[in-house]
């Protein structure tokens, strides 16, 4: 039988060669060397077989072995847990932390769609300032001072200059285009407008419109009707019907309002169409000769049509949003519903 010293030498070699790769390996090591029936305990029981004169030396050997076994155990455990931490830090198989990306606002989605529909038939986008002067917002649009039509639009005036207003409609961009662009012109003008309204489910102090203008030689009301009919079928589907009702706008003559057959009930009657089967979506008409003259255009040579619609209104019909305030509250529960559309 090998001596205690020889046995310990062999076991120390084993310990030094040992390198656990996981928690189970470490536990096996603990049981083999440090457990209640482990080698340290077993060798201690063999002390009784050592002759008394060798006991001191044997005791020191055994103690050294025990210390080695324990110290290596601590080392192994520390290496393993550090390794575990490291591995977690670079675990490339874990899914990444999601980036909180926003979604496109429903109004912007609808506006983009409108613009895309008109671009397909040769309209280009034009924009203008939101702080506008009286000439471009009113006077040039055949609404001179004291014209009653100004009262139709509750205007915000800019305190520094009585001539400045927050534009009440995107028709002001029509004026700027006629002023600066050589004919023919065919533009679509999306943008934000302001009116002094009390905020409620049905009214807001700012909202969005999309204006259209086409001026050329020989433009007729039939062109207007066909253009708008094309727009409606692209926006709401080929089965949508349209109807025109005579109306009044100072900057168009004749003027009309256009309704579409209700996209929710198909005409049988619901809340959206107030049980009429029709929903109004825009105002339009042939550009008033006075307006053309205001920009030095001869109405005997050129004619044109114009139309203006509310982006909120179209969005409301498309997505059945029943409260205008939702568009500007930035509530993600509302906005998320349009994700991926
Ligand atoms: N500017 C009008 C409004 O704000 C809408 C409108 C009606 C625009 C008829 C037009 C038009 O270009 O021809 O209510």
Tab-separated table of C-alpha atoms and ligand atoms in Angstrom:
chain	number	residue	atom	x	y	z
A	1	UNK	CA	0.000	0.000	0.000
A	2	UNK	CA	1.442	3.428	-0.997
A	3	UNK	CA	2.385	5.673	1.859
A	4	UNK	CA	0.260	8.653	2.876
A	5	UNK	CA	2.878	10.892	1.321
A	6	UNK	CA	2.750	9.039	-2.000
A	7	UNK	CA	-1.028	9.081	-2.060
A	8	UNK	CA	-1.080	12.823	-1.400
A	9	UNK	CA	1.456	13.457	-4.157
A	10	UNK	CA	-0.718	11.664	-6.715
A	11	UNK	CA	-3.849	13.479	-5.547
A	12	UNK	CA	-2.129	16.871	-5.669
A	13	UNK	CA	-1.178	16.192	-9.286
A	14	UNK	CA	-4.802	15.378	-9.983
A	15	UNK	CA	-5.930	18.628	-8.367
A	16	UNK	CA	-3.407	20.687	-10.302
A	17	UNK	CA	-4.439	19.127	-13.599
A	18	UNK	CA	-8.109	19.673	-12.868
A	19	UNK	CA	-9.991	22.435	-14.617
A	20	UNK	CA	-13.785	22.372	-14.349
A	21	UNK	CA	-15.684	23.758	-17.333
A	22	UNK	CA	-19.062	24.082	-15.644
A	23	UNK	CA	-20.852	24.062	-12.303
A	24	UNK	CA	-21.450	20.294	-12.470
A	25	UNK	CA	-17.694	19.622	-12.883
A	26	UNK	CA	-16.966	21.878	-9.919
A	27	UNK	CA	-19.488	20.018	-7.780
A	28	UNK	CA	-17.903	16.691	-8.728
A	29	UNK	CA	-14.559	18.099	-7.580
A	30	UNK	CA	-16.054	19.229	-4.279
A	31	UNK	CA	-17.580	15.838	-3.611
A	32	UNK	CA	-14.408	13.979	-4.553
A	33	UNK	CA	-11.992	16.055	-2.432
A	34	UNK	CA	-13.951	18.084	0.119
A	35	UNK	CA	-17.216	16.218	0.650
A	36	UNK	CA	-18.101	14.366	3.902
A	37	UNK	CA	-16.887	11.162	2.270
A	38	UNK	CA	-14.236	12.975	0.230
A	39	UNK	CA	-10.519	12.269	0.041
A	40	UNK	CA	-9.465	14.853	2.638
A	41	UNK	CA	-11.719	13.169	5.218
A	42	UNK	CA	-10.691	9.634	4.127
A	43	UNK	CA	-6.994	10.417	4.428
A	44	UNK	CA	-7.566	11.917	7.875
A	45	UNK	CA	-9.037	8.639	9.056
A	46	UNK	CA	-5.847	6.920	7.864
A	47	UNK	CA	-3.820	8.995	10.337
A	48	UNK	CA	-4.512	6.324	12.943
A	49	UNK	CA	-2.435	3.861	10.910
A	50	UNK	CA	0.593	6.164	10.919
A	51	UNK	CA	3.133	5.247	13.584
A	52	UNK	CA	3.289	7.862	16.357
A	53	UNK	CA	6.713	9.194	15.369
A	54	UNK	CA	5.525	9.982	11.838
A	55	UNK	CA	2.259	11.596	12.856
A	56	UNK	CA	3.478	15.165	13.064
A	57	UNK	CA	4.898	15.077	9.555
A	58	UNK	CA	1.825	13.244	8.233
A	59	UNK	CA	-0.454	15.823	9.899
A	60	UNK	CA	1.411	18.678	8.172
A	61	UNK	CA	1.214	16.884	4.814
A	62	UNK	CA	-2.476	16.285	5.231
A	63	UNK	CA	-3.079	19.890	6.239
A	64	UNK	CA	-1.196	21.107	3.178
A	65	UNK	CA	-3.295	18.834	0.985
A	66	UNK	CA	-6.506	20.040	2.569
A	67	UNK	CA	-5.495	23.703	2.108
A	68	UNK	CA	-4.578	23.076	-1.514
A	69	UNK	CA	-7.862	21.299	-2.214
A	70	UNK	CA	-9.859	24.150	-0.608
A	71	UNK	CA	-7.891	26.955	-2.227
A	72	UNK	CA	-8.233	25.397	-5.671
A	73	UNK	CA	-11.952	24.967	-5.085
A	74	UNK	CA	-12.332	28.724	-4.387
A	75	UNK	CA	-10.261	29.544	-7.465
A	76	UNK	CA	-12.293	27.258	-9.713
A	77	UNK	CA	-15.574	28.690	-8.408
A	78	UNK	CA	-14.368	32.275	-8.984
A	79	UNK	CA	-13.142	31.497	-12.519
A	80	UNK	CA	-16.382	29.806	-13.413
A	81	UNK	CA	-18.616	32.638	-12.204
A	82	UNK	CA	-16.450	35.287	-13.887
A	83	UNK	CA	-16.658	33.225	-17.065
A	84	UNK	CA	-20.427	33.068	-16.729
A	85	UNK	CA	-20.633	36.836	-16.328
A	86	UNK	CA	-18.414	37.360	-19.348
A	87	UNK	CA	-20.390	35.008	-21.496
A	88	UNK	CA	-23.613	36.818	-20.613
A	89	UNK	CA	-22.106	40.132	-21.571
A	90	UNK	CA	-21.380	38.955	-25.092
A	91	UNK	CA	-24.126	36.423	-25.691
A	92	UNK	CA	-24.708	37.284	-29.321
A	93	UNK	CA	-27.569	34.789	-29.549
A	94	UNK	CA	-29.771	36.902	-27.242
A	95	UNK	CA	-32.320	39.111	-29.008
A	96	UNK	CA	-31.265	42.768	-29.021
A	97	UNK	CA	-32.874	45.446	-26.881
A	98	UNK	CA	-35.691	46.787	-29.047
A	99	UNK	CA	-35.226	50.372	-30.213
A	100	UNK	CA	-38.314	52.392	-29.413
A	101	UNK	CA	-38.888	53.569	-32.989
A	102	UNK	CA	-41.911	55.784	-33.548
A	103	UNK	CA	-44.591	55.311	-36.147
A	104	UNK	CA	-45.725	57.612	-38.900
A	105	UNK	CA	-48.516	59.922	-37.760
A	106	UNK	CA	-51.888	59.006	-39.350
A	107	UNK	CA	-52.306	62.545	-40.693
A	108	UNK	CA	-48.916	62.385	-42.363
A	109	UNK	CA	-49.719	58.954	-43.795
A	110	UNK	CA	-52.917	60.255	-45.359
A	111	UNK	CA	-51.255	63.442	-46.559
A	112	UNK	CA	-48.480	61.391	-48.209
A	113	UNK	CA	-51.098	59.228	-49.864
A	114	UNK	CA	-53.011	62.265	-51.166
A	115	UNK	CA	-49.870	63.827	-52.551
A	116	UNK	CA	-48.875	60.510	-54.169
A	117	UNK	CA	-52.261	60.215	-55.883
A	118	UNK	CA	-52.035	63.703	-57.386
A	119	UNK	CA	-48.370	63.337	-58.309
A	120	UNK	CA	-49.329	60.387	-60.494
A	121	UNK	CA	-51.352	62.738	-62.697
A	122	UNK	CA	-48.774	65.469	-62.964
A	123	UNK	CA	-49.318	67.655	-59.900
A	124	UNK	CA	-46.241	68.802	-58.024
A	125	UNK	CA	-46.019	69.834	-54.375
A	126	UNK	CA	-45.930	73.501	-53.378
A	127	UNK	CA	-45.713	74.993	-49.899
A	128	UNK	CA	-46.009	78.450	-48.364
A	129	UNK	CA	-45.534	80.204	-45.013
A	130	UNK	CA	-47.826	79.601	-42.042
A	131	UNK	CA	-47.589	83.264	-41.023
A	132	UNK	CA	-49.181	84.917	-44.005
A	133	UNK	CA	-50.005	88.470	-45.005
A	134	UNK	CA	-53.507	89.726	-45.620
A	135	UNK	CA	-52.978	89.886	-49.387
A	136	UNK	CA	-52.152	86.193	-49.830
A	137	UNK	CA	-54.601	84.867	-47.252
A	138	UNK	CA	-57.579	87.107	-48.112
A	139	UNK	CA	-57.444	90.072	-50.446
A	140	UNK	CA	-55.921	88.428	-53.517
A	141	UNK	CA	-58.379	85.550	-53.080
A	142	UNK	CA	-61.217	87.924	-53.866
A	143	UNK	CA	-61.898	88.637	-50.191
A	144	UNK	CA	-61.192	92.380	-49.825
A	145	UNK	CA	-61.307	94.058	-46.427
A	146	UNK	CA	-64.795	93.994	-44.878
A	147	UNK	CA	-65.820	91.119	-47.180
A	148	UNK	CA	-68.261	89.051	-45.175
A	149	UNK	CA	-66.505	85.829	-46.205
A	150	UNK	CA	-63.654	86.760	-43.877
A	151	UNK	CA	-66.024	86.113	-41.004
A	152	UNK	CA	-66.374	82.489	-42.129
A	153	UNK	CA	-62.853	81.974	-40.854
A	154	UNK	CA	-62.037	82.975	-37.306
A	155	UNK	CA	-58.613	84.412	-37.815
A	156	UNK	CA	-55.622	84.598	-35.469
A	157	UNK	CA	-53.857	87.907	-36.026
A	158	UNK	CA	-50.171	88.357	-35.251
A	159	UNK	CA	-49.804	91.041	-32.564
A	160	UNK	CA	-46.625	92.666	-33.982
A	161	UNK	CA	-48.173	93.440	-37.352
A	162	UNK	CA	-51.892	93.925	-38.105
A	163	UNK	CA	-51.229	92.800	-41.669
A	164	UNK	CA	-50.094	89.351	-40.582
A	165	UNK	CA	-52.289	86.351	-39.813
A	166	UNK	CA	-51.773	82.681	-39.129
A	167	UNK	CA	-53.019	81.390	-42.469
A	168	UNK	CA	-56.616	80.242	-42.213
A	169	UNK	CA	-56.415	77.992	-45.266
A	170	UNK	CA	-53.902	76.618	-47.761
A	171	UNK	CA	-55.590	78.690	-50.503
A	172	UNK	CA	-52.916	81.257	-49.640
A	173	UNK	CA	-50.404	78.974	-51.380
A	174	UNK	CA	-52.527	79.197	-54.566
A	175	UNK	CA	-52.036	82.944	-54.447
A	176	UNK	CA	-48.268	82.615	-54.019
A	177	UNK	CA	-48.052	80.137	-56.882
A	178	UNK	CA	-50.061	82.313	-59.278
A	179	UNK	CA	-47.835	85.224	-58.289
A	180	UNK	CA	-44.532	83.486	-58.972
A	181	UNK	CA	-44.952	80.530	-61.324
A	182	UNK	CA	-45.226	80.741	-65.101
A	183	UNK	CA	-48.362	79.073	-66.487
A	184	UNK	CA	-49.495	76.373	-66.826
A	185	UNK	CA	-49.431	75.338	-63.147
A	186	UNK	CA	-50.609	72.130	-61.581
A	187	UNK	CA	-49.831	71.985	-57.846
A	188	UNK	CA	-50.928	70.280	-54.687
A	189	UNK	CA	-50.301	72.227	-51.475
A	190	UNK	CA	-50.478	70.361	-48.170
A	191	UNK	CA	-50.007	72.253	-44.937
A	192	UNK	CA	-51.124	73.346	-41.480
A	193	UNK	CA	-53.746	76.053	-41.005
A	194	UNK	CA	-55.078	77.916	-37.964
A	195	UNK	CA	-58.451	79.154	-36.826
A	196	UNK	CA	-59.598	80.702	-33.587
A	197	UNK	CA	-61.904	77.855	-32.580
A	198	UNK	CA	-62.597	76.375	-29.177
A	199	UNK	CA	-60.988	72.953	-29.068
A	200	UNK	CA	-63.501	70.104	-29.021
A	201	UNK	CA	-63.997	66.698	-30.630
A	202	UNK	CA	-65.154	68.449	-33.819
A	203	UNK	CA	-63.030	71.596	-33.971
A	204	UNK	CA	-59.441	72.545	-33.326
A	205	UNK	CA	-57.394	75.731	-33.431
A	206	UNK	CA	-55.020	74.148	-35.921
A	207	UNK	CA	-55.557	71.475	-38.536
A	208	UNK	CA	-54.310	70.480	-41.962
A	209	UNK	CA	-55.509	71.047	-45.478
A	210	UNK	CA	-54.488	70.025	-48.929
A	211	UNK	CA	-55.105	72.494	-51.710
A	212	UNK	CA	-55.082	71.753	-55.422
A	213	UNK	CA	-54.729	74.222	-58.284
A	214	UNK	CA	-54.626	73.717	-62.030
A	215	UNK	CA	-54.510	76.701	-64.395
A	216	UNK	CA	-53.988	76.364	-68.134
A	217	UNK	CA	-55.693	77.193	-71.395
A	218	UNK	CA	-59.007	75.385	-71.723
A	219	UNK	CA	-59.338	73.886	-68.228
A	220	UNK	CA	-63.021	73.096	-67.624
A	221	UNK	CA	-65.356	72.016	-64.843
A	222	UNK	CA	-65.358	68.558	-66.456
A	223	UNK	CA	-61.595	68.352	-65.798
A	224	UNK	CA	-62.223	69.277	-62.173
A	225	UNK	CA	-64.878	66.600	-61.755
A	226	UNK	CA	-62.805	63.889	-63.397
A	227	UNK	CA	-59.671	64.774	-61.409
A	228	UNK	CA	-61.539	64.639	-58.118
A	229	UNK	CA	-63.340	61.455	-59.094
A	230	UNK	CA	-59.966	59.851	-59.862
A	231	UNK	CA	-58.685	61.006	-56.472
A	232	UNK	CA	-61.673	59.544	-54.623
A	233	UNK	CA	-61.458	56.137	-56.285
A	234	UNK	CA	-57.719	55.962	-55.545
A	235	UNK	CA	-58.199	57.056	-51.939
A	236	UNK	CA	-61.375	55.219	-50.998
A	237	UNK	CA	-61.739	52.443	-53.568
A	238	UNK	CA	-63.282	52.056	-57.048
A	239	UNK	CA	-66.857	51.636	-55.822
A	240	UNK	CA	-66.996	55.057	-54.167
A	241	UNK	CA	-69.554	57.416	-55.660
A	242	UNK	CA	-69.285	61.202	-55.770
A	243	UNK	CA	-71.791	64.024	-55.954
A	244	UNK	CA	-71.326	67.767	-56.328
A	245	UNK	CA	-73.522	70.351	-54.594
A	246	UNK	CA	-73.502	74.034	-55.585
A	247	UNK	CA	-71.793	76.169	-52.946
A	248	UNK	CA	-70.064	79.507	-52.458
A	249	UNK	CA	-66.396	80.418	-52.080
A	250	UNK	CA	-65.154	83.924	-52.917
A	251	UNK	CA	-62.187	82.609	-54.921
A	252	UNK	CA	-64.117	80.233	-57.197
A	253	UNK	CA	-67.054	80.643	-59.567
A	254	UNK	CA	-68.946	78.427	-59.901
A	255	UNK	CA	-68.192	76.742	-56.561
A	256	UNK	CA	-69.191	73.335	-55.298
A	257	UNK	CA	-68.836	71.004	-52.397
A	258	UNK	CA	-68.162	67.368	-53.092
A	259	UNK	CA	-69.592	64.446	-51.149
A	260	UNK	CA	-68.611	60.799	-51.393
A	261	UNK	CA	-70.837	57.810	-50.717
A	262	UNK	CA	-70.317	56.753	-47.101
A	263	UNK	CA	-67.330	54.397	-46.890
A	264	UNK	CA	-68.575	52.868	-43.643
A	265	UNK	CA	-72.180	51.929	-44.438
A	266	UNK	CA	-71.966	52.131	-48.240
A	267	UNK	CA	-74.958	54.454	-48.283
A	268	UNK	CA	-77.459	52.680	-46.047
A	269	UNK	CA	-76.949	55.151	-43.165
A	270	UNK	CA	-74.654	55.284	-40.121
A	271	UNK	CA	-73.176	57.730	-37.619
A	272	UNK	CA	-70.354	58.861	-39.918
A	273	UNK	CA	-72.750	60.019	-42.662
A	274	UNK	CA	-75.396	61.066	-40.116
A	275	UNK	CA	-77.737	58.591	-41.802
A	276	UNK	CA	-77.627	60.441	-45.116
A	277	UNK	CA	-75.408	57.959	-46.971
A	278	UNK	CA	-73.071	60.822	-48.037
A	279	UNK	CA	-70.076	62.515	-46.418
A	280	UNK	CA	-68.728	65.894	-47.451
A	281	UNK	CA	-65.026	65.895	-48.187
A	282	UNK	CA	-64.032	69.090	-49.974
A	283	UNK	CA	-64.771	72.469	-51.506
A	284	UNK	CA	-63.861	73.268	-55.092
A	285	UNK	CA	-64.658	75.348	-58.145
A	286	UNK	CA	-63.343	77.204	-61.169
A	287	UNK	CA	-60.777	79.843	-60.189
A	288	UNK	CA	-62.587	83.212	-60.012
A	289	UNK	CA	-61.689	85.581	-62.887
A	290	UNK	CA	-61.004	88.329	-60.320
A	291	UNK	CA	-58.388	86.162	-58.709
A	292	UNK	CA	-56.677	85.496	-62.034
A	293	UNK	CA	-56.734	89.226	-62.783
A	294	UNK	CA	-55.177	89.947	-59.372
A	295	UNK	CA	-52.098	88.120	-60.634
A	296	UNK	CA	-52.081	89.624	-64.118
A	297	UNK	CA	-53.567	86.544	-65.764
A	298	UNK	CA	-56.114	87.106	-68.528
A	299	UNK	CA	-59.244	85.053	-67.669
A	300	UNK	CA	-60.244	85.137	-71.335
A	301	UNK	CA	-57.118	83.118	-72.149
A	302	UNK	CA	-56.592	81.011	-69.062
A	303	UNK	CA	-59.015	79.129	-66.846
A	304	UNK	CA	-58.392	76.885	-63.893
A	305	UNK	CA	-59.868	74.844	-61.136
A	306	UNK	CA	-59.047	74.682	-57.437
A	307	UNK	CA	-60.065	72.537	-54.535
A	308	UNK	CA	-59.300	72.341	-50.834
A	309	UNK	CA	-59.825	69.527	-48.391
A	310	UNK	CA	-59.147	68.806	-44.748
A	311	UNK	CA	-56.553	66.131	-44.063
A	312	UNK	CA	-58.152	65.388	-40.674
A	313	UNK	CA	-61.479	64.890	-42.396
A	314	UNK	CA	-60.108	62.372	-44.905
A	315	UNK	CA	-58.235	60.573	-42.107
A	316	UNK	CA	-61.394	60.490	-40.005
A	317	UNK	CA	-63.286	58.833	-42.840
A	318	UNK	CA	-60.491	56.396	-43.666
A	319	UNK	CA	-59.779	55.306	-40.081
A	320	UNK	CA	-63.001	56.316	-38.339
A	321	UNK	CA	-61.322	58.573	-35.841
A	322	UNK	CA	-64.165	60.328	-34.040
A	323	UNK	CA	-62.309	62.960	-32.008
A	324	UNK	CA	-60.074	65.605	-33.620
A	325	UNK	CA	-58.127	66.086	-30.401
A	326	UNK	CA	-56.598	62.621	-30.715
A	327	UNK	CA	-54.417	63.816	-33.589
A	328	UNK	CA	-52.433	66.211	-31.432
A	329	UNK	CA	-52.409	64.522	-28.035
A	330	UNK	CA	-49.478	62.265	-28.922
A	331	UNK	CA	-50.974	59.342	-27.037
A	332	UNK	CA	-48.951	56.333	-28.173
A	333	UNK	CA	-51.963	54.044	-27.656
A	334	UNK	CA	-53.692	55.979	-30.433
A	335	UNK	CA	-50.636	56.368	-32.658
A	336	UNK	CA	-49.547	52.725	-32.416
A	337	UNK	CA	-52.770	51.586	-34.050
A	338	UNK	CA	-51.492	52.933	-37.359
A	339	UNK	CA	-48.202	51.040	-37.186
A	340	UNK	CA	-47.416	49.184	-40.374
A	341	UNK	CA	-50.369	50.627	-42.322
B	1	LIG	N1	-60.180	77.417	-48.589
B	1	LIG	C1	-61.406	76.749	-48.319
B	1	LIG	C2	-61.577	76.513	-46.835
B	1	LIG	O1	-60.665	76.694	-46.124
B	1	LIG	C3	-61.452	75.411	-49.008
B	1	LIG	C4	-61.530	75.547	-50.487
B	1	LIG	C5	-62.745	75.639	-51.133
B	1	LIG	C6	-60.372	75.647	-51.232
B	1	LIG	C7	-62.831	75.758	-52.491
B	1	LIG	C8	-60.463	75.791	-52.634
B	1	LIG	C9	-61.713	75.858	-53.228
B	1	LIG	O2	-59.372	75.862	-53.386
B	1	LIG	O3	-61.737	75.964	-54.578
B	1	LIG	O4	-62.620	76.147	-46.410
